[in-house]
Short mmCIF file of C-alpha atoms in Angstrom, two decimals:
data_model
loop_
_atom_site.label_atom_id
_atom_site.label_comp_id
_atom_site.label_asym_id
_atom_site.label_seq_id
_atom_site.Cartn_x
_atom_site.Cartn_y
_atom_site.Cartn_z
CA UNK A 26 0.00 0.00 0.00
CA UNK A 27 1.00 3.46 -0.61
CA UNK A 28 1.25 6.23 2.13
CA UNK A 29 -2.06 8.75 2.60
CA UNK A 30 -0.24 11.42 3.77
CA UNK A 31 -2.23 15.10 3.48
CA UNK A 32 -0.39 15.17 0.32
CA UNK A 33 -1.09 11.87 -1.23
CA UNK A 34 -4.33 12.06 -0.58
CA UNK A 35 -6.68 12.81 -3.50
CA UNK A 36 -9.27 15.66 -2.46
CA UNK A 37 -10.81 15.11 -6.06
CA UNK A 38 -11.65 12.85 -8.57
CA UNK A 39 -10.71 10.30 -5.65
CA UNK A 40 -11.59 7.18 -8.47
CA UNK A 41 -8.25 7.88 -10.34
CA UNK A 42 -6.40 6.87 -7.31
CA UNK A 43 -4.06 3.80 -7.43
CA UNK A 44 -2.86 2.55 -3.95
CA UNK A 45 -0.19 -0.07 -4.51
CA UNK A 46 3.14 -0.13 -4.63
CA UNK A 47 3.14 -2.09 -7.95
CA UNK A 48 1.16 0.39 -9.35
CA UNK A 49 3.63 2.81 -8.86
CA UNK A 50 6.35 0.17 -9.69
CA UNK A 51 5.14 0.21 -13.00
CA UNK A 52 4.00 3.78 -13.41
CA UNK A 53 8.02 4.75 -12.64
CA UNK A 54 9.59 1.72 -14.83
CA UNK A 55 7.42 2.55 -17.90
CA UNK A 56 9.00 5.95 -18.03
CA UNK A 57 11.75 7.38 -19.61
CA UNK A 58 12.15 11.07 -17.89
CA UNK A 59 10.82 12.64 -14.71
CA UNK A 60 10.06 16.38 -14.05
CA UNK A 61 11.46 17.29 -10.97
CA UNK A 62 10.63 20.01 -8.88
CA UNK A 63 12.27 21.97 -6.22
CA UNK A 64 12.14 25.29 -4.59
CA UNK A 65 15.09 27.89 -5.51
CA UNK A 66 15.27 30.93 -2.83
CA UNK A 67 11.55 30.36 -2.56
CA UNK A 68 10.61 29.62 -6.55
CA UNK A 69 9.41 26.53 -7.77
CA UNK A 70 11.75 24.94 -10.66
CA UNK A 71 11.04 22.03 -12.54
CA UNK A 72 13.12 20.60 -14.30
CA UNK A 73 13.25 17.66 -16.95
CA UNK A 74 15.61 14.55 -16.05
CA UNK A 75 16.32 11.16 -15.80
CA UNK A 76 15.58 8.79 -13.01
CA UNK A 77 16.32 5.00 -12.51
CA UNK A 78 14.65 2.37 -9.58
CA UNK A 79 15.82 -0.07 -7.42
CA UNK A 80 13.41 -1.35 -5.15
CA UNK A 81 11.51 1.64 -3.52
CA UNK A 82 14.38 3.86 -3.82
CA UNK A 83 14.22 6.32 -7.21
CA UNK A 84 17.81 7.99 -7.91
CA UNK A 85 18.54 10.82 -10.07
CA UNK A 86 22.45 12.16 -11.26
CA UNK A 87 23.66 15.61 -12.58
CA UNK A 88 26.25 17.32 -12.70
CA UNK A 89 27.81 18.41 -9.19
CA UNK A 90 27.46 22.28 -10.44
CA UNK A 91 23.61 21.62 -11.90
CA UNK A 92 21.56 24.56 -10.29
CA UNK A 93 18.67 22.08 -9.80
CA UNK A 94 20.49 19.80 -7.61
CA UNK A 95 22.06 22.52 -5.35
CA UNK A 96 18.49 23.65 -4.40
CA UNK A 97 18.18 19.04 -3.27
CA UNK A 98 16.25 19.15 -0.39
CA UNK A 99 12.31 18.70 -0.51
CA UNK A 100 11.43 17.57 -3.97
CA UNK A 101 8.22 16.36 -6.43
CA UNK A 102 9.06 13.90 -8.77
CA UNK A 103 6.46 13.45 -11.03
CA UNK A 104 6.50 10.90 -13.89
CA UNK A 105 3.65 11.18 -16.82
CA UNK A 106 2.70 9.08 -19.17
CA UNK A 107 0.23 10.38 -21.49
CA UNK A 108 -2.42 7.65 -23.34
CA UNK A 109 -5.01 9.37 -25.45
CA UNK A 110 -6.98 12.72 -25.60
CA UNK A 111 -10.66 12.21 -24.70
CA UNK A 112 -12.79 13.78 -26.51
CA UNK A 113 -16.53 14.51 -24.89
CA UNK A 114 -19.56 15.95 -26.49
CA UNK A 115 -19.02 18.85 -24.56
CA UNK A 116 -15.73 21.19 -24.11
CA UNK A 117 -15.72 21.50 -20.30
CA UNK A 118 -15.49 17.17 -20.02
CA UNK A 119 -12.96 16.98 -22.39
CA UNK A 120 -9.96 15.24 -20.86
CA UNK A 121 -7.09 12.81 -21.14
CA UNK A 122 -6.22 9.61 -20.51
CA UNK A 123 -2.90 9.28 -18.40
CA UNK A 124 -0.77 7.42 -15.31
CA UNK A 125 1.21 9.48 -13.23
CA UNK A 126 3.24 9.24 -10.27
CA UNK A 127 4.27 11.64 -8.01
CA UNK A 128 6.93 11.10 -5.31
CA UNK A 129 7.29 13.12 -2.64
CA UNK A 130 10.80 13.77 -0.25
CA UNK A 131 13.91 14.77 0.83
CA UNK A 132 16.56 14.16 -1.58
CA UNK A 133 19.88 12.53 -0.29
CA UNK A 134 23.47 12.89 -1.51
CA UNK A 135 24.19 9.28 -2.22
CA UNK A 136 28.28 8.85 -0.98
CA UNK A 137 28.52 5.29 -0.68
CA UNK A 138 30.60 4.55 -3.62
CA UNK A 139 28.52 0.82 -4.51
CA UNK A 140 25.28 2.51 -4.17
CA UNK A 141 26.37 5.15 -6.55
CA UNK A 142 27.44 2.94 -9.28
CA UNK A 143 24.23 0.61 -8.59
CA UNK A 144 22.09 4.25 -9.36
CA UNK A 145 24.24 5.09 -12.61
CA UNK A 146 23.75 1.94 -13.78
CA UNK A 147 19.89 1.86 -12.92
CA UNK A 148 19.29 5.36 -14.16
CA UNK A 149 21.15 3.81 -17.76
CA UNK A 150 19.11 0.82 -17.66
CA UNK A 151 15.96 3.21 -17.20
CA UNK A 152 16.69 5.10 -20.79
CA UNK A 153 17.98 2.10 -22.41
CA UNK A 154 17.76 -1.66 -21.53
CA UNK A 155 21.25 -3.92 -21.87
CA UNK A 156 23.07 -0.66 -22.47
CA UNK A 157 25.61 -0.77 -19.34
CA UNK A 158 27.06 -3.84 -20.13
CA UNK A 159 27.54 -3.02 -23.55
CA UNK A 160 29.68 0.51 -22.81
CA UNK A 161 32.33 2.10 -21.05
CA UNK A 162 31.88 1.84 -16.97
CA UNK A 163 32.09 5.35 -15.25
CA UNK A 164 35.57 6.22 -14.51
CA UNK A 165 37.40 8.05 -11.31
CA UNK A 166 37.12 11.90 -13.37
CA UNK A 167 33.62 11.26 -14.13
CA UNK A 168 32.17 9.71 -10.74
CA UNK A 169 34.06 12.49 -9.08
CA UNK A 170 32.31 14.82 -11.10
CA UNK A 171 28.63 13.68 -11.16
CA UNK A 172 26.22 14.07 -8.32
CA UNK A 173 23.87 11.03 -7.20
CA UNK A 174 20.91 11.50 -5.32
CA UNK A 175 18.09 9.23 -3.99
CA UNK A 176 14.89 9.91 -3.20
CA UNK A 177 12.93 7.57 -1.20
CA UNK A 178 8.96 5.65 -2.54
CA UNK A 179 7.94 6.06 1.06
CA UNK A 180 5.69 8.88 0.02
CA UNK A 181 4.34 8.45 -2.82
CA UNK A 182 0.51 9.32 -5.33
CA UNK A 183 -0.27 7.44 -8.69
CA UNK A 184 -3.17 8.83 -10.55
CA UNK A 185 -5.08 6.86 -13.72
CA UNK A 186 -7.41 8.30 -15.47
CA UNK A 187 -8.77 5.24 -18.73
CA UNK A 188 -11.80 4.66 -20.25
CA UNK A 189 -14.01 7.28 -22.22
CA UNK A 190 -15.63 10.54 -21.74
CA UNK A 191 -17.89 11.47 -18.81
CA UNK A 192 -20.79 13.40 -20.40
CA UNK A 193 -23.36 15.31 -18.41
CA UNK A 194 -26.83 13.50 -18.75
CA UNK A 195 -28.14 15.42 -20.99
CA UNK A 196 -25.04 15.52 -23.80
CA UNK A 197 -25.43 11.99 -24.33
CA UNK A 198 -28.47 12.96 -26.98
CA UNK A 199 -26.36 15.50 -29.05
CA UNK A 200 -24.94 14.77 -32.58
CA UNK A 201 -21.28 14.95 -31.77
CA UNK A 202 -18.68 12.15 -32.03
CA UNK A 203 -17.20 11.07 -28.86
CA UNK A 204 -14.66 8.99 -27.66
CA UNK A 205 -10.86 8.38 -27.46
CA UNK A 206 -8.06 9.16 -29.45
CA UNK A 207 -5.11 7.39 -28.61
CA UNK A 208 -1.48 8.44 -27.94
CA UNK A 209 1.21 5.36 -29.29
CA UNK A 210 4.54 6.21 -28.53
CA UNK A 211 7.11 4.18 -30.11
CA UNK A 212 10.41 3.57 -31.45
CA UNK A 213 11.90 5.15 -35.05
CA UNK A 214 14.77 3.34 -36.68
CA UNK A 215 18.06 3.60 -35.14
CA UNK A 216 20.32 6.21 -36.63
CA UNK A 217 24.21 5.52 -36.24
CA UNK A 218 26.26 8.07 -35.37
CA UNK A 219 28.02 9.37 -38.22
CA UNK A 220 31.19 8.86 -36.83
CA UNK A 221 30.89 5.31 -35.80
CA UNK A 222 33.26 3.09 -37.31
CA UNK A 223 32.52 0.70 -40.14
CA UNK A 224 31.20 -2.83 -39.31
CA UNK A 225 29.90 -2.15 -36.04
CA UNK A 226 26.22 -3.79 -36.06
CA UNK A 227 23.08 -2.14 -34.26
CA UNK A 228 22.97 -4.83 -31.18
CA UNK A 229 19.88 -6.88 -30.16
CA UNK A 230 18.83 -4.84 -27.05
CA UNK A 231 18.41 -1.51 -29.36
CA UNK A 232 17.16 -2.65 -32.34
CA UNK A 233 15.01 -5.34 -30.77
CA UNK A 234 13.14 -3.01 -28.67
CA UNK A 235 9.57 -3.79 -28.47
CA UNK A 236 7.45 -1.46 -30.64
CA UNK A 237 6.07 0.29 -27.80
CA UNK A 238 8.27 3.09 -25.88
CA UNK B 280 14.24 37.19 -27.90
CA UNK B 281 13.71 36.07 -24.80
CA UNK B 282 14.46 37.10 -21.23
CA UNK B 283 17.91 36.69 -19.86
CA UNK B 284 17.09 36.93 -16.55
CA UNK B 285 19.62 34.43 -13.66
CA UNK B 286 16.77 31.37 -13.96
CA UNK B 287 16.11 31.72 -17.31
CA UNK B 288 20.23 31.81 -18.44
CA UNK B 289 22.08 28.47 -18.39
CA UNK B 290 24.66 27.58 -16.64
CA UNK B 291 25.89 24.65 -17.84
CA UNK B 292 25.57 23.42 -21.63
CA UNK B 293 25.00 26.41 -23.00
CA UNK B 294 24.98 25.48 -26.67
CA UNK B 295 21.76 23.84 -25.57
CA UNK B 296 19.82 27.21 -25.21
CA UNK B 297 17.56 28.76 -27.34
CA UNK B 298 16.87 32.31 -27.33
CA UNK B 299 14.11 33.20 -30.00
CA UNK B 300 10.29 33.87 -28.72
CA UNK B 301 9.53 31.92 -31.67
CA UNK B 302 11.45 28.97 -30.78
CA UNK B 303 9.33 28.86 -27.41
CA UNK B 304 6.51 29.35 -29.38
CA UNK B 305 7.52 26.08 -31.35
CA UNK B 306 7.73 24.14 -28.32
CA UNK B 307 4.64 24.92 -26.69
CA UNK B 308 2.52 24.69 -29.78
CA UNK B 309 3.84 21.53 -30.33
CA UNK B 310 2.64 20.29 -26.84
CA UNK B 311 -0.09 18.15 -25.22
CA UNK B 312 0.45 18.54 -21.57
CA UNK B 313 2.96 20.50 -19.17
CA UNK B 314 4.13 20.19 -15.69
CA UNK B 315 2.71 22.37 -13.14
CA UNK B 316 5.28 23.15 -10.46
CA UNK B 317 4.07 25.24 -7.04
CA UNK B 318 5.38 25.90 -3.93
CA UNK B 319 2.28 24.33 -1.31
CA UNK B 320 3.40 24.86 2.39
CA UNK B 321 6.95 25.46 1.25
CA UNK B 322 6.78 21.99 -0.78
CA UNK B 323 7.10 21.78 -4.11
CA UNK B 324 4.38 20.01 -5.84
CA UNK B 325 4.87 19.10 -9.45
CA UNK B 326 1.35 18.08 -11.37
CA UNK B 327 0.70 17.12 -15.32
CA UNK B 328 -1.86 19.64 -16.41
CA UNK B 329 -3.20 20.83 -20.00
CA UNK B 330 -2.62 24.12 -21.21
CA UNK B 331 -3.08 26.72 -24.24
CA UNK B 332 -1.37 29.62 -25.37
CA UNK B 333 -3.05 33.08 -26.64
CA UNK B 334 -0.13 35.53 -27.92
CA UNK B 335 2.65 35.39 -25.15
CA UNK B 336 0.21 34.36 -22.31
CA UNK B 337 -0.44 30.63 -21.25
CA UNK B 338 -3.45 29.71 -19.74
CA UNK B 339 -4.21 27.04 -17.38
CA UNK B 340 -7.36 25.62 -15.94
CA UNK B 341 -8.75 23.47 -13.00
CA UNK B 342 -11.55 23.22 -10.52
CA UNK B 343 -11.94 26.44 -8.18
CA UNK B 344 -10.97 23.46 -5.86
CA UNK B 345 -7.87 22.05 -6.98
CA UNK B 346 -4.71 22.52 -4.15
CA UNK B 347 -2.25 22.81 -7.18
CA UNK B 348 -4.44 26.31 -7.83
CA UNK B 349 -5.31 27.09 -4.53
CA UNK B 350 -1.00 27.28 -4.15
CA UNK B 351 -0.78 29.67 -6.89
CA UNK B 352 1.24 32.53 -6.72
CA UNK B 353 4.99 31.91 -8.00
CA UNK B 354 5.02 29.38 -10.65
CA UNK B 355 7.30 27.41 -12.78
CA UNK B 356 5.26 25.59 -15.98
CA UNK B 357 8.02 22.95 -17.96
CA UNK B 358 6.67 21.89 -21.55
CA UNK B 359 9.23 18.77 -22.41
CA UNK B 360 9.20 16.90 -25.82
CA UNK B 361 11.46 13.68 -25.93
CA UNK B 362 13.26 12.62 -29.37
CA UNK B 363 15.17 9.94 -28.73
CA UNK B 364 17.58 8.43 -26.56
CA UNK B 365 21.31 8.95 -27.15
CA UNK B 366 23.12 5.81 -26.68
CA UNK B 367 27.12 6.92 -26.31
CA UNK B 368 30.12 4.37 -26.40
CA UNK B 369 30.33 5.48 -22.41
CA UNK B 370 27.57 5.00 -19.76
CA UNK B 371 27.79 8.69 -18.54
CA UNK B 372 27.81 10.10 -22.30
CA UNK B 373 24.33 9.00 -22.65
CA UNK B 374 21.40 11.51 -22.92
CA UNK B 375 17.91 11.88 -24.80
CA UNK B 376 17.41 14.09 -27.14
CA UNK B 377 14.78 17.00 -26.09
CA UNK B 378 13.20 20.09 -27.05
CA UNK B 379 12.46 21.99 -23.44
CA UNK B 380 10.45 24.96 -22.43
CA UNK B 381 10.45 26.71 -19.06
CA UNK B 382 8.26 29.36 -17.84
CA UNK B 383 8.69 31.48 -14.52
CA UNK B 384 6.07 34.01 -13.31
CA UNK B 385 2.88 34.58 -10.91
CA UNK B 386 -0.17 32.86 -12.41
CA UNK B 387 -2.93 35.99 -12.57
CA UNK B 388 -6.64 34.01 -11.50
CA UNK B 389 -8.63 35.30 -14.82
CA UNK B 390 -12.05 37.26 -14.19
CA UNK B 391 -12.94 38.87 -17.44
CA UNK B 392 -15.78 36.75 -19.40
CA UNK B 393 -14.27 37.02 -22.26
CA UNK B 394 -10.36 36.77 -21.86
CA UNK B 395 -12.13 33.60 -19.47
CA UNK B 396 -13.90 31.64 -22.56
CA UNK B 397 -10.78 32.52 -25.17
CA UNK B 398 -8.39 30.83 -22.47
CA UNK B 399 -11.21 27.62 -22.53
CA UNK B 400 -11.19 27.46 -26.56
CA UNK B 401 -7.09 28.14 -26.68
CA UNK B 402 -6.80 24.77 -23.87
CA UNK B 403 -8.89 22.63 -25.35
CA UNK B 404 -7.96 23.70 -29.21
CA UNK B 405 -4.42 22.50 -27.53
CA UNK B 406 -5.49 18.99 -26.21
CA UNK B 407 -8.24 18.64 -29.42
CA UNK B 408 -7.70 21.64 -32.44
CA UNK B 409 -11.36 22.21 -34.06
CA UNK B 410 -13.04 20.31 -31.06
CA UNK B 411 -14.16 23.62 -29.84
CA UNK B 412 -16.50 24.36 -32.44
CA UNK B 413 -17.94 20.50 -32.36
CA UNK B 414 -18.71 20.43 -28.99
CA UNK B 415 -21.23 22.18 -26.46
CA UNK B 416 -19.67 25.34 -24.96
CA UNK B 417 -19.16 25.84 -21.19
CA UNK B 418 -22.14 27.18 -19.68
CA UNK B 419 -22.72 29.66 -16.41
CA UNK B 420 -22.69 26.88 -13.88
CA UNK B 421 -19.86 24.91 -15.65
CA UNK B 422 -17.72 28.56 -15.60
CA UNK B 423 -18.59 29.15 -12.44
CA UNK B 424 -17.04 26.25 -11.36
CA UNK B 425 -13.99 26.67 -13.33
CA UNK B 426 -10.94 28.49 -12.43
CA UNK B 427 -8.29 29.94 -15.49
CA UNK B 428 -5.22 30.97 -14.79
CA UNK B 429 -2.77 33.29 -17.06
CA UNK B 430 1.27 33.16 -17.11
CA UNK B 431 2.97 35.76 -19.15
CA UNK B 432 5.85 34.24 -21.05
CA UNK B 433 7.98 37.50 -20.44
CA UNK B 434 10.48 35.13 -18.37
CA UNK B 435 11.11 31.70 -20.30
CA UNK B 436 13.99 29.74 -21.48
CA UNK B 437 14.15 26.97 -24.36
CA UNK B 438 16.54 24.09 -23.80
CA UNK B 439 17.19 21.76 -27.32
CA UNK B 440 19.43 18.90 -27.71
CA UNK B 441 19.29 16.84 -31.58
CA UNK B 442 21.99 14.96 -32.94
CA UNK B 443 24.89 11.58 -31.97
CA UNK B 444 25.95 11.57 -29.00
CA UNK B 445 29.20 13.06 -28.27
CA UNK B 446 31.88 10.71 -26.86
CA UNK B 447 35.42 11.14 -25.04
CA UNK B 448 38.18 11.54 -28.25
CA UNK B 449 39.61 8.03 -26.99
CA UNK B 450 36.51 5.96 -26.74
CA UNK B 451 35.98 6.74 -30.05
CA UNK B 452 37.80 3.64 -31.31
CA UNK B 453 35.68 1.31 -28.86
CA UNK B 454 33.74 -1.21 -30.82
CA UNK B 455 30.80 0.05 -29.37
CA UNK B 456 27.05 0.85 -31.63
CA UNK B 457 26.64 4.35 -30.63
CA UNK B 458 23.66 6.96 -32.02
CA UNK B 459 20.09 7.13 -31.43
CA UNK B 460 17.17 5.95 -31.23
CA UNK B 461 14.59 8.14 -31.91
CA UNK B 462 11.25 7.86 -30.17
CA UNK B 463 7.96 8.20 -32.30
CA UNK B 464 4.90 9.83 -30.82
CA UNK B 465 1.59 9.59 -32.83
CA UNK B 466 -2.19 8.84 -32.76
CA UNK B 467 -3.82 5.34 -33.02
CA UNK B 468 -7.24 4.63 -34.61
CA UNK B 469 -9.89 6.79 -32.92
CA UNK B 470 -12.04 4.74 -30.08
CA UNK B 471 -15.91 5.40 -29.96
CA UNK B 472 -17.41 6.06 -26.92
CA UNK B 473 -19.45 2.82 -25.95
CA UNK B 474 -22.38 5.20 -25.29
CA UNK B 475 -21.95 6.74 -28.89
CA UNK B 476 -25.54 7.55 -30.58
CA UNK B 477 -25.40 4.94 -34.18
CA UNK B 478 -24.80 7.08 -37.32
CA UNK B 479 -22.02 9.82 -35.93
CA UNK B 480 -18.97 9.03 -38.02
CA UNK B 481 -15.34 10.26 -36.57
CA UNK B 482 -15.14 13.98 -37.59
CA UNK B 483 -12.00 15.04 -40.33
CA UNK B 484 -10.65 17.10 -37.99
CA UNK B 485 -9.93 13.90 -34.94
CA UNK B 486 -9.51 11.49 -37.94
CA UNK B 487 -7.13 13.42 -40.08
CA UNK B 488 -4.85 14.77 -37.56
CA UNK B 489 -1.70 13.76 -38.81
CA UNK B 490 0.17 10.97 -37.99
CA UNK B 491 2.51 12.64 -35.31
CA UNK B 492 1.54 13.91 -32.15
#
């Protein structure tokens, strides 16, 4: 079960509320990036980044001088996925379909040196699958220079919203189409870099990733 | 151009930035949904939320009940398109590829009727363009109900990274696949409402939106 802290609580549309851990399991491992907030000499800032899991503990990286970072303390992360528009017969129920998860805490400066590599290599795995075995391993200059926080699941929302439009009563009889249109995201072809050298084939885990980002 | 105030001027990766009101134009046009980040009892709170822009204001909207507007005040509103992952020959060289928008500023709660219903058309033209004239307008008791919010875009900044990934000189010769793999957003086949009257085909304007998102 998730927390119900005051801020994990739904006040409205309590129905999209999802309250187990695996649903927010697999709201954070079907993502790619996060938007992270934090507060900046009293401004929000959010900022777009990349994440990785292990277990209930979510871990971000920047660089050490990354303005985002220095402001750490109490952070949102809040990971989107967005499935359709829905499309009502009216303009006020129009919608969309989406999972979200938003994770809120204290960010700490991971130190450990294990636990740091164990994050790089989960926020890799996070943006592409089989890709830390197949590259260079973080060296002394670059650890030394990257920043690696966690962030604890403890407290923690995930919001669904499926299905189609919610019409009032009386919109159901009007003449206009309603329904769902769908959001696919997927995968293009992958595009070499132009200074790769010659013979080196696109391997399994990139090309054979499943249709659907 | 746009502003160069300290949050809107990067610090790091500076080739990244774009400075041209039309280039945050391009990226908020070309968006679905942005994330919403408040300060709530000195938290930050980051939330998925539509949007629509009129000239160089953004509008938002939500219940007259909704704590993300109840916060208010001091805002930062992140529009993020993702284009691919960039797979480097090192673990830490890897990125995505992104097209970024950030907005700073104090939303201003909307009273005027009229500024009130073009904010309405603009967010759902956003989410749904030529749904607004298909579809039953708000009426009192549904704008009554509503809240809509304006942010100037005086203070934004436009983050872009496209292309290969860029490697150490010496890894260069690894026999690593490096370059990347773009990610594909577009619409699948439109899905009726269940509750759909018989005879209402899918309108041109949901049908024929082009293939990409």
């Amino acid at each position: 079960m998730l927390s119900t802290t005051p801020r994990t609580t739904l006040t409205r549309s309590k129905e999209r509320s999802r309250t187990s851990r695996s649903d927010l399991h697999a709201v954070l491992d079907a993502g790619l990036i996060c938007h992270l907030g934090v507060v900046l000499d009293g401004y929000p800032m959010v900022v777009p980044t990349a994440y990785g899991r292990i277990g209930d503990t979510l871990y971000l990286h920047g660089s050490t001088g990354a303005t985002s970072l220095r402001a750490a303390g109490e952070v949102c992360v809040t990971v989107t996925h967005l499935d359709g528009i829905v499309l009502a017969r009216s303009a006020m129920h129009h919608s969309v379909n989406y999972r979200s998860a938003m994770v809120y805490g204290t960010l700490r400066t991971v130190e450990d040196a294990e636990e740091r590599v164990a994050a790089l290599r989960a926020i890799t795995e996070q943006l592409a699958p089989g890709q830390w075995d197949a590259v260079r391993r973080p060296d002394k200059k670059e650890l030394a220079a990257t920043a690696v926080l966690a962030l604890s699941l403890a407290e923690a929302s995930v919001k669904v919203r499926q299905g189609p439009p919610k019409d009032d009563e009386e919109d159901y009889a009007l003449p206009v189409w309603a329904g769902v249109l769908p959001l696919t995201v997927g995968w293009g072809a992958p595009d070499p870099d132009p200074a790769l050298a010659p013979g080196i084939p696109v391997p399994a885990h990139i090309a054979g990733r499943g249709r659907n980002a």
